[in-house]
Amino acid sequence: MSRNVLVTGGASGIGLALARRFAPAGDRVILADLNDAAGQAMAKELGGSYRHLDVADESSVEANVAAIEDEIGAIDVLINSAGLLQNAAQTESFPLEEHDRIWAVNYRGSYLMCRACAPRMAKRGPKRGGGAILNIASINSFTPLPLPAYTPTKAAIGSLTGVLAGEFGPSGVRINAVAPGFTLTPAMQSRIDSGDRDPVGMEGLSTLGRLVKPEEVAEAGFFLCSDAASAITGVNLPVDCGYMAAISYNTYPS
Ligand SMILES: NC(=O)c1ccc[n+]([C@@H]2O[C@H](COP(=O)([O-])OP(=O)(O)OC[C@H]3O[C@@H](n4cnc5c(N)ncnc54)[C@H](O)[C@@H]3O)[C@@H](O)[C@H]2O)c1
């Protein structure tokens, strides 16, 4: 069955890599983003469609989800990749407006999207395969980095994934997350270019000694949304080049 796959943040980075994984598999991708020029261009390239959607805005989420289901059909897969990265900051000097914006997009945005889509999937039940949701968490779900807004949003997304998996599991809807390590997306590249991230330092923190590629996150996400993962729900799967495995090793001399 060709699935309708809605990808927030689909114009760039991990969201775009996921769309690029689903489209050749025969699925219909709907990219949703604030970056209209890139979103429209990528949707055209993938033979899909594009919607201007602000995940932090409840009315934008509700209107777009309703319109997609009216005009295209049931959303079978939801991918919540819209998100904002953060530079390292000290809590005392970190602007509260920036803190709140990161929470609004990363956590509340994922929550609003799940709230709009999961009940619709649940009502349809197993008729269309049950429905699947993929949240994009982070290694920050498990270990803290010096990012006083970003890190807690990703811990919360990991928690939300489990909460919703429990609520919607009886209706056959599966809800999982991937937890990428340092991934070379446009957002990460711009931080490297501005000197806010050190690529060599990040590479050295993973046991595989390199950054994650967006396509590697996409491959794991595609699996979690596929029938091959039909018994898997509520997990937050690290795709981190062994970042967490390497932590304790880095404390011993080699
Ligand atoms: N790059 C990494 O190292 C990394 C690691 C772990 C998790 N992540 C997560 O992956 C996700 C994607 O990040 P990325 O690195 O691909 O970034 P990116 O900037 O390349 O892509 C993010 C996309 O989200 C869109 N977006 C931002 N705010 C939005 C909003 N309010 N509504 C709709 N779209 C919006 C942007 O326009 C952009 O197209 C984020 O949730 C991020 O936290 C990234």
mmCIF file of C-alpha atoms and ligand atoms in Angstrom:
data_model
loop_
_atom_site.group_PDB
_atom_site.id
_atom_site.type_symbol
_atom_site.label_atom_id
_atom_site.label_comp_id
_atom_site.label_asym_id
_atom_site.label_seq_id
_atom_site.Cartn_x
_atom_site.Cartn_y
_atom_site.Cartn_z
ATOM 1 C CA MET A 1 0.000 0.000 0.000
ATOM 2 C CA SER A 2 1.277 3.465 -0.860
ATOM 3 C CA ARG A 3 1.298 5.445 2.380
ATOM 4 C CA ASN A 4 0.725 9.159 2.883
ATOM 5 C CA VAL A 5 3.745 10.361 4.852
ATOM 6 C CA LEU A 6 3.660 13.821 6.432
ATOM 7 C CA VAL A 7 7.130 15.155 7.286
ATOM 8 C CA THR A 8 7.436 18.327 9.342
ATOM 9 C CA GLY A 9 10.761 20.057 8.852
ATOM 10 C CA GLY A 10 10.816 18.189 5.549
ATOM 11 C CA ALA A 11 12.582 20.964 3.636
ATOM 12 C CA SER A 12 15.990 20.275 5.177
ATOM 13 C CA GLY A 13 18.286 17.949 7.058
ATOM 14 C CA ILE A 14 16.954 14.847 8.762
ATOM 15 C CA GLY A 15 13.339 15.486 7.662
ATOM 16 C CA LEU A 16 14.396 15.794 4.028
ATOM 17 C CA ALA A 17 16.531 12.644 4.289
ATOM 18 C CA LEU A 18 13.488 10.781 5.628
ATOM 19 C CA ALA A 19 11.322 12.075 2.774
ATOM 20 C CA ARG A 20 14.035 10.942 0.348
ATOM 21 C CA ARG A 21 13.893 7.458 1.915
ATOM 22 C CA PHE A 22 10.100 7.088 1.779
ATOM 23 C CA ALA A 23 9.418 8.541 -1.710
ATOM 24 C CA PRO A 24 11.362 5.956 -3.765
ATOM 25 C CA ALA A 25 9.679 3.210 -1.703
ATOM 26 C CA GLY A 26 6.396 4.215 -3.361
ATOM 27 C CA ASP A 27 5.028 6.393 -0.568
ATOM 28 C CA ARG A 28 3.464 9.827 -1.113
ATOM 29 C CA VAL A 29 5.399 12.444 0.833
ATOM 30 C CA ILE A 30 3.920 15.693 2.080
ATOM 31 C CA LEU A 31 6.614 18.112 3.236
ATOM 32 C CA ALA A 32 5.565 20.675 5.844
ATOM 33 C CA ASP A 33 7.856 23.536 6.774
ATOM 34 C CA LEU A 34 8.280 27.291 7.162
ATOM 35 C CA ASN A 35 10.886 27.431 4.388
ATOM 36 C CA ASP A 36 8.524 27.567 1.421
ATOM 37 C CA ALA A 37 11.131 27.899 -1.341
ATOM 38 C CA ALA A 38 13.143 24.860 -0.248
ATOM 39 C CA GLY A 39 10.040 22.875 0.695
ATOM 40 C CA GLN A 40 8.386 23.420 -2.678
ATOM 41 C CA ALA A 41 11.579 22.573 -4.574
ATOM 42 C CA MET A 42 12.154 19.372 -2.586
ATOM 43 C CA ALA A 43 8.503 18.301 -2.886
ATOM 44 C CA LYS A 44 8.726 18.715 -6.656
ATOM 45 C CA GLU A 45 11.925 16.671 -6.785
ATOM 46 C CA LEU A 46 10.269 13.880 -4.792
ATOM 47 C CA GLY A 47 6.939 13.939 -6.666
ATOM 48 C CA GLY A 48 5.173 14.925 -3.447
ATOM 49 C CA SER A 49 3.460 18.041 -2.159
ATOM 50 C CA TYR A 50 4.282 20.912 0.164
ATOM 51 C CA ARG A 51 2.392 22.755 2.932
ATOM 52 C CA HIS A 52 3.359 25.874 4.827
ATOM 53 C CA LEU A 53 2.921 24.689 8.413
ATOM 54 C CA ASP A 54 4.182 26.148 11.698
ATOM 55 C CA VAL A 55 4.319 23.290 14.192
ATOM 56 C CA ALA A 56 4.339 25.766 17.101
ATOM 57 C CA ASP A 57 0.997 27.248 16.021
ATOM 58 C CA GLU A 58 -2.033 25.174 17.031
ATOM 59 C CA SER A 59 -4.317 26.626 14.350
ATOM 60 C CA SER A 60 -1.724 26.042 11.613
ATOM 61 C CA VAL A 61 -1.318 22.419 12.731
ATOM 62 C CA GLU A 62 -5.058 21.721 12.953
ATOM 63 C CA ALA A 63 -5.906 23.454 9.645
ATOM 64 C CA ASN A 64 -3.111 21.749 7.720
ATOM 65 C CA VAL A 65 -3.767 18.257 9.065
ATOM 66 C CA ALA A 66 -7.498 18.575 8.287
ATOM 67 C CA ALA A 67 -6.763 19.931 4.790
ATOM 68 C CA ILE A 68 -4.239 17.182 4.009
ATOM 69 C CA GLU A 69 -6.707 14.474 5.036
ATOM 70 C CA ASP A 70 -9.462 16.134 2.924
ATOM 71 C CA GLU A 71 -7.373 16.776 -0.166
ATOM 72 C CA ILE A 72 -4.870 13.877 -0.195
ATOM 73 C CA GLY A 73 -6.232 11.274 2.196
ATOM 74 C CA ALA A 74 -5.440 9.629 5.512
ATOM 75 C CA ILE A 75 -2.058 10.455 7.017
ATOM 76 C CA ASP A 76 -0.539 6.997 7.532
ATOM 77 C CA VAL A 77 2.849 8.111 8.811
ATOM 78 C CA LEU A 78 3.724 11.298 10.694
ATOM 79 C CA ILE A 79 7.353 12.352 11.082
ATOM 80 C CA ASN A 80 8.087 15.202 13.493
ATOM 81 C CA SER A 81 11.434 16.561 12.336
ATOM 82 C CA ALA A 82 10.777 20.321 12.595
ATOM 83 C CA GLY A 83 13.150 21.565 15.236
ATOM 84 C CA LEU A 84 15.598 24.211 16.327
ATOM 85 C CA LEU A 85 19.164 23.493 17.418
ATOM 86 C CA GLN A 86 20.786 25.543 20.168
ATOM 87 C CA ASN A 87 24.268 26.875 20.816
ATOM 88 C CA ALA A 88 25.944 26.203 24.160
ATOM 89 C CA ALA A 89 24.741 28.664 26.782
ATOM 90 C CA GLN A 90 24.881 29.500 30.470
ATOM 91 C CA THR A 91 21.442 29.398 32.043
ATOM 92 C CA GLU A 92 21.734 32.827 33.685
ATOM 93 C CA SER A 93 22.466 34.688 30.447
ATOM 94 C CA PHE A 94 20.355 32.574 28.098
ATOM 95 C CA PRO A 95 17.415 34.697 26.819
ATOM 96 C CA LEU A 96 14.106 33.357 28.065
ATOM 97 C CA GLU A 97 12.449 34.173 24.717
ATOM 98 C CA GLU A 98 14.900 31.824 22.982
ATOM 99 C CA HIS A 99 14.280 29.160 25.627
ATOM 100 C CA ASP A 100 10.526 29.437 25.100
ATOM 101 C CA ARG A 101 10.798 29.392 21.293
ATOM 102 C CA ILE A 102 12.879 26.172 21.382
ATOM 103 C CA TRP A 103 10.290 24.565 23.661
ATOM 104 C CA ALA A 104 7.461 25.830 21.434
ATOM 105 C CA VAL A 105 8.928 24.298 18.285
ATOM 106 C CA ASN A 106 10.732 21.192 19.537
ATOM 107 C CA TYR A 107 8.415 19.899 22.251
ATOM 108 C CA ARG A 108 5.067 21.647 21.835
ATOM 109 C CA GLY A 109 5.323 21.329 18.050
ATOM 110 C CA SER A 110 5.794 17.566 18.275
ATOM 111 C CA TYR A 111 3.001 17.357 20.844
ATOM 112 C CA LEU A 112 0.566 19.357 18.698
ATOM 113 C CA MET A 113 1.336 17.267 15.620
ATOM 114 C CA CYS A 114 0.849 14.010 17.546
ATOM 115 C CA ARG A 115 -2.344 15.391 19.083
ATOM 116 C CA ALA A 116 -3.739 16.199 15.635
ATOM 117 C CA CYS A 117 -2.714 12.965 13.895
ATOM 118 C CA ALA A 118 -2.727 10.104 16.431
ATOM 119 C CA PRO A 119 -6.481 10.216 17.218
ATOM 120 C CA ARG A 120 -7.264 10.238 13.484
ATOM 121 C CA MET A 121 -5.009 7.192 12.992
ATOM 122 C CA ALA A 122 -6.628 5.509 16.003
ATOM 123 C CA LYS A 123 -10.146 6.033 14.642
ATOM 124 C CA ARG A 124 -9.188 4.384 11.363
ATOM 125 C CA GLY A 125 -7.651 1.505 13.301
ATOM 126 C CA PRO A 126 -5.910 -1.373 11.554
ATOM 127 C CA LYS A 127 -7.761 -0.776 8.239
ATOM 128 C CA ARG A 128 -4.842 1.267 6.903
ATOM 129 C CA GLY A 129 -2.087 -0.572 8.731
ATOM 130 C CA GLY A 130 -2.617 1.169 12.057
ATOM 131 C CA GLY A 131 -0.548 4.284 11.494
ATOM 132 C CA ALA A 132 2.940 5.130 12.692
ATOM 133 C CA ILE A 133 4.551 8.223 14.181
ATOM 134 C CA LEU A 134 8.259 8.973 14.347
ATOM 135 C CA ASN A 135 9.563 11.651 16.679
ATOM 136 C CA ILE A 136 13.093 12.991 16.327
ATOM 137 C CA ALA A 137 14.635 13.006 19.776
ATOM 138 C CA SER A 138 18.401 13.138 20.361
ATOM 139 C CA ILE A 139 21.255 11.709 22.380
ATOM 140 C CA ASN A 140 20.263 14.651 24.601
ATOM 141 C CA SER A 141 17.315 12.489 25.666
ATOM 142 C CA PHE A 142 19.805 10.322 27.548
ATOM 143 C CA THR A 143 22.862 12.442 28.379
ATOM 144 C CA PRO A 144 23.032 16.199 29.041
ATOM 145 C CA LEU A 145 24.880 18.643 26.804
ATOM 146 C CA PRO A 146 25.282 22.329 27.788
ATOM 147 C CA LEU A 147 22.041 23.329 26.054
ATOM 148 C CA PRO A 148 19.603 24.451 28.770
ATOM 149 C CA ALA A 149 16.525 24.523 26.512
ATOM 150 C CA TYR A 150 17.333 22.012 23.771
ATOM 151 C CA THR A 151 18.448 19.144 26.004
ATOM 152 C CA PRO A 152 15.300 19.086 28.188
ATOM 153 C CA THR A 153 13.053 19.296 25.091
ATOM 154 C CA LYS A 154 14.656 16.132 23.746
ATOM 155 C CA ALA A 155 14.329 14.294 27.063
ATOM 156 C CA ALA A 156 10.671 15.329 27.036
ATOM 157 C CA ILE A 157 10.179 14.063 23.473
ATOM 158 C CA GLY A 158 11.573 10.684 24.515
ATOM 159 C CA SER A 159 9.121 10.630 27.400
ATOM 160 C CA LEU A 160 6.197 11.807 25.241
ATOM 161 C CA THR A 161 6.935 8.998 22.781
ATOM 162 C CA GLY A 162 6.432 6.430 25.536
ATOM 163 C CA VAL A 163 3.327 8.125 26.922
ATOM 164 C CA LEU A 164 1.613 8.253 23.532
ATOM 165 C CA ALA A 165 2.718 4.738 22.579
ATOM 166 C CA GLY A 166 0.895 3.541 25.698
ATOM 167 C CA GLU A 167 -2.210 5.592 24.959
ATOM 168 C CA PHE A 168 -2.571 4.732 21.277
ATOM 169 C CA GLY A 169 -1.140 1.206 21.227
ATOM 170 C CA PRO A 170 -4.535 -0.410 21.884
ATOM 171 C CA SER A 171 -5.757 1.233 18.638
ATOM 172 C CA GLY A 172 -2.824 -0.189 16.678
ATOM 173 C CA VAL A 173 -0.928 3.100 16.309
ATOM 174 C CA ARG A 174 2.830 2.761 16.846
ATOM 175 C CA ILE A 175 4.830 5.726 18.099
ATOM 176 C CA ASN A 176 8.627 5.616 18.198
ATOM 177 C CA ALA A 177 11.569 8.004 18.189
ATOM 178 C CA VAL A 178 15.089 8.064 16.872
ATOM 179 C CA ALA A 179 17.824 9.685 18.932
ATOM 180 C CA PRO A 180 20.434 10.965 16.488
ATOM 181 C CA GLY A 181 23.952 11.770 17.585
ATOM 182 C CA PHE A 182 25.829 14.702 16.030
ATOM 183 C CA THR A 183 24.432 14.674 12.484
ATOM 184 C CA LEU A 184 25.815 16.651 9.576
ATOM 185 C CA THR A 185 22.706 18.554 8.472
ATOM 186 C CA PRO A 186 22.543 22.153 7.172
ATOM 187 C CA ALA A 187 21.728 23.311 10.724
ATOM 188 C CA MET A 188 24.808 21.550 12.100
ATOM 189 C CA GLN A 189 27.000 22.694 9.189
ATOM 190 C CA SER A 190 26.098 26.334 9.806
ATOM 191 C CA ARG A 191 27.152 25.942 13.460
ATOM 192 C CA ILE A 192 30.448 24.409 12.378
ATOM 193 C CA ASP A 193 30.952 27.275 9.897
ATOM 194 C CA SER A 194 30.241 29.894 12.586
ATOM 195 C CA GLY A 195 32.654 28.246 15.030
ATOM 196 C CA ASP A 196 29.909 27.226 17.473
ATOM 197 C CA ARG A 197 30.622 23.507 17.018
ATOM 198 C CA ASP A 198 33.947 21.706 16.647
ATOM 199 C CA PRO A 199 33.616 18.827 14.138
ATOM 200 C CA VAL A 200 36.800 17.097 15.304
ATOM 201 C CA GLY A 201 35.624 17.212 18.908
ATOM 202 C CA MET A 202 32.242 15.771 17.951
ATOM 203 C CA GLU A 203 33.806 13.016 15.847
ATOM 204 C CA GLY A 204 36.105 12.078 18.724
ATOM 205 C CA LEU A 205 33.146 11.577 21.038
ATOM 206 C CA SER A 206 31.731 8.641 19.048
ATOM 207 C CA THR A 207 33.213 5.182 19.006
ATOM 208 C CA LEU A 208 32.943 5.081 15.193
ATOM 209 C CA GLY A 209 34.947 8.313 15.076
ATOM 210 C CA ARG A 210 32.671 10.288 12.759
ATOM 211 C CA LEU A 211 29.489 12.308 12.489
ATOM 212 C CA VAL A 212 26.159 10.649 11.681
ATOM 213 C CA LYS A 213 24.822 11.085 8.130
ATOM 214 C CA PRO A 214 21.188 12.231 7.768
ATOM 215 C CA GLU A 215 20.537 9.182 5.555
ATOM 216 C CA GLU A 216 21.552 6.890 8.416
ATOM 217 C CA VAL A 217 18.938 8.461 10.674
ATOM 218 C CA ALA A 218 16.435 8.155 7.822
ATOM 219 C CA GLU A 219 17.148 4.438 7.389
ATOM 220 C CA ALA A 220 16.438 3.761 11.087
ATOM 221 C CA GLY A 221 13.314 5.936 10.989
ATOM 222 C CA PHE A 222 12.050 4.225 7.852
ATOM 223 C CA PHE A 223 12.451 0.860 9.559
ATOM 224 C CA LEU A 224 10.578 1.969 12.691
ATOM 225 C CA CYS A 225 7.636 3.146 10.547
ATOM 226 C CA SER A 226 7.557 -0.042 8.448
ATOM 227 C CA ASP A 227 5.804 -3.376 8.936
ATOM 228 C CA ALA A 228 9.242 -4.849 9.684
ATOM 229 C CA ALA A 229 8.947 -3.059 13.056
ATOM 230 C CA SER A 230 5.337 -4.147 13.678
ATOM 231 C CA ALA A 231 6.050 -5.185 17.299
ATOM 232 C CA ILE A 232 8.071 -2.093 18.158
ATOM 233 C CA THR A 233 6.450 0.903 19.823
ATOM 234 C CA GLY A 234 7.500 3.402 22.477
ATOM 235 C CA VAL A 235 11.238 3.112 21.828
ATOM 236 C CA ASN A 236 13.786 5.908 21.410
ATOM 237 C CA LEU A 237 16.459 4.362 19.200
ATOM 238 C CA PRO A 238 19.956 5.902 19.306
ATOM 239 C CA VAL A 239 21.525 6.450 15.877
ATOM 240 C CA ASP A 240 24.682 7.990 17.244
ATOM 241 C CA CYS A 241 27.812 6.300 15.823
ATOM 242 C CA GLY A 242 28.264 4.896 19.326
ATOM 243 C CA TYR A 243 28.370 8.244 21.163
ATOM 244 C CA MET A 244 26.846 6.776 24.302
ATOM 245 C CA ALA A 245 28.945 3.616 24.086
ATOM 246 C CA ALA A 246 32.088 5.750 23.901
ATOM 247 C CA ILE A 247 31.468 7.964 26.912
ATOM 248 C CA SER A 248 33.048 5.769 29.582
ATOM 249 C CA TYR A 249 35.903 4.664 27.306
ATOM 250 C CA ASN A 250 36.956 8.278 26.878
ATOM 251 C CA THR A 251 37.721 8.455 30.600
ATOM 252 C CA TYR A 252 40.492 5.803 30.386
ATOM 253 C CA PRO A 253 43.915 6.188 28.776
ATOM 254 C CA SER A 254 44.114 4.322 25.436
HETATM 255 N N1 LIG B 1 21.668 17.783 13.394
HETATM 256 C C1 LIG B 1 21.837 17.106 14.518
HETATM 257 O O1 LIG B 1 22.982 16.851 14.952
HETATM 258 C C2 LIG B 1 20.653 16.582 15.269
HETATM 259 C C3 LIG B 1 20.887 15.645 16.290
HETATM 260 C C4 LIG B 1 19.814 15.150 17.005
HETATM 261 C C5 LIG B 1 18.535 15.575 16.701
HETATM 262 N N2 LIG B 1 18.326 16.491 15.707
HETATM 263 C C6 LIG B 1 16.958 16.907 15.460
HETATM 264 O O2 LIG B 1 16.593 16.636 14.129
HETATM 265 C C7 LIG B 1 15.568 17.539 13.740
HETATM 266 C C8 LIG B 1 15.962 18.186 12.417
HETATM 267 O O3 LIG B 1 17.164 18.923 12.622
HETATM 268 P P1 LIG B 1 18.166 19.217 11.425
HETATM 269 O O4 LIG B 1 19.528 19.175 11.990
HETATM 270 O O5 LIG B 1 17.793 18.380 10.254
HETATM 271 O O6 LIG B 1 17.834 20.764 11.169
HETATM 272 P P2 LIG B 1 17.522 21.594 9.821
HETATM 273 O O7 LIG B 1 17.546 23.033 10.224
HETATM 274 O O8 LIG B 1 18.423 21.144 8.721
HETATM 275 O O9 LIG B 1 16.026 21.171 9.480
HETATM 276 C C9 LIG B 1 14.979 21.577 10.311
HETATM 277 C C10 LIG B 1 13.790 22.038 9.463
HETATM 278 O O10 LIG B 1 12.716 22.394 10.372
HETATM 279 C C11 LIG B 1 12.096 23.560 9.865
HETATM 280 N N3 LIG B 1 11.389 24.260 10.937
HETATM 281 C C12 LIG B 1 11.933 24.986 11.948
HETATM 282 N N4 LIG B 1 10.952 25.491 12.719
HETATM 283 C C13 LIG B 1 9.776 25.071 12.188
HETATM 284 C C14 LIG B 1 8.409 25.266 12.540
HETATM 285 N N5 LIG B 1 8.057 26.035 13.591
HETATM 286 N N6 LIG B 1 7.451 24.685 11.792
HETATM 287 C C15 LIG B 1 7.790 23.926 10.715
HETATM 288 N N7 LIG B 1 9.066 23.720 10.320
HETATM 289 C C16 LIG B 1 10.048 24.295 11.054
HETATM 290 C C17 LIG B 1 13.246 24.377 9.275
HETATM 291 O O11 LIG B 1 12.764 25.363 8.361
HETATM 292 C C18 LIG B 1 14.091 23.295 8.615
HETATM 293 O O12 LIG B 1 13.689 23.069 7.272
HETATM 294 C C19 LIG B 1 15.410 18.538 14.890
HETATM 295 O O13 LIG B 1 14.338 18.140 15.719
HETATM 296 C C20 LIG B 1 16.713 18.389 15.631
HETATM 297 O O14 LIG B 1 16.588 18.741 16.989
HETATM 298 C C21 LIG B 1 19.361 16.996 14.987
#
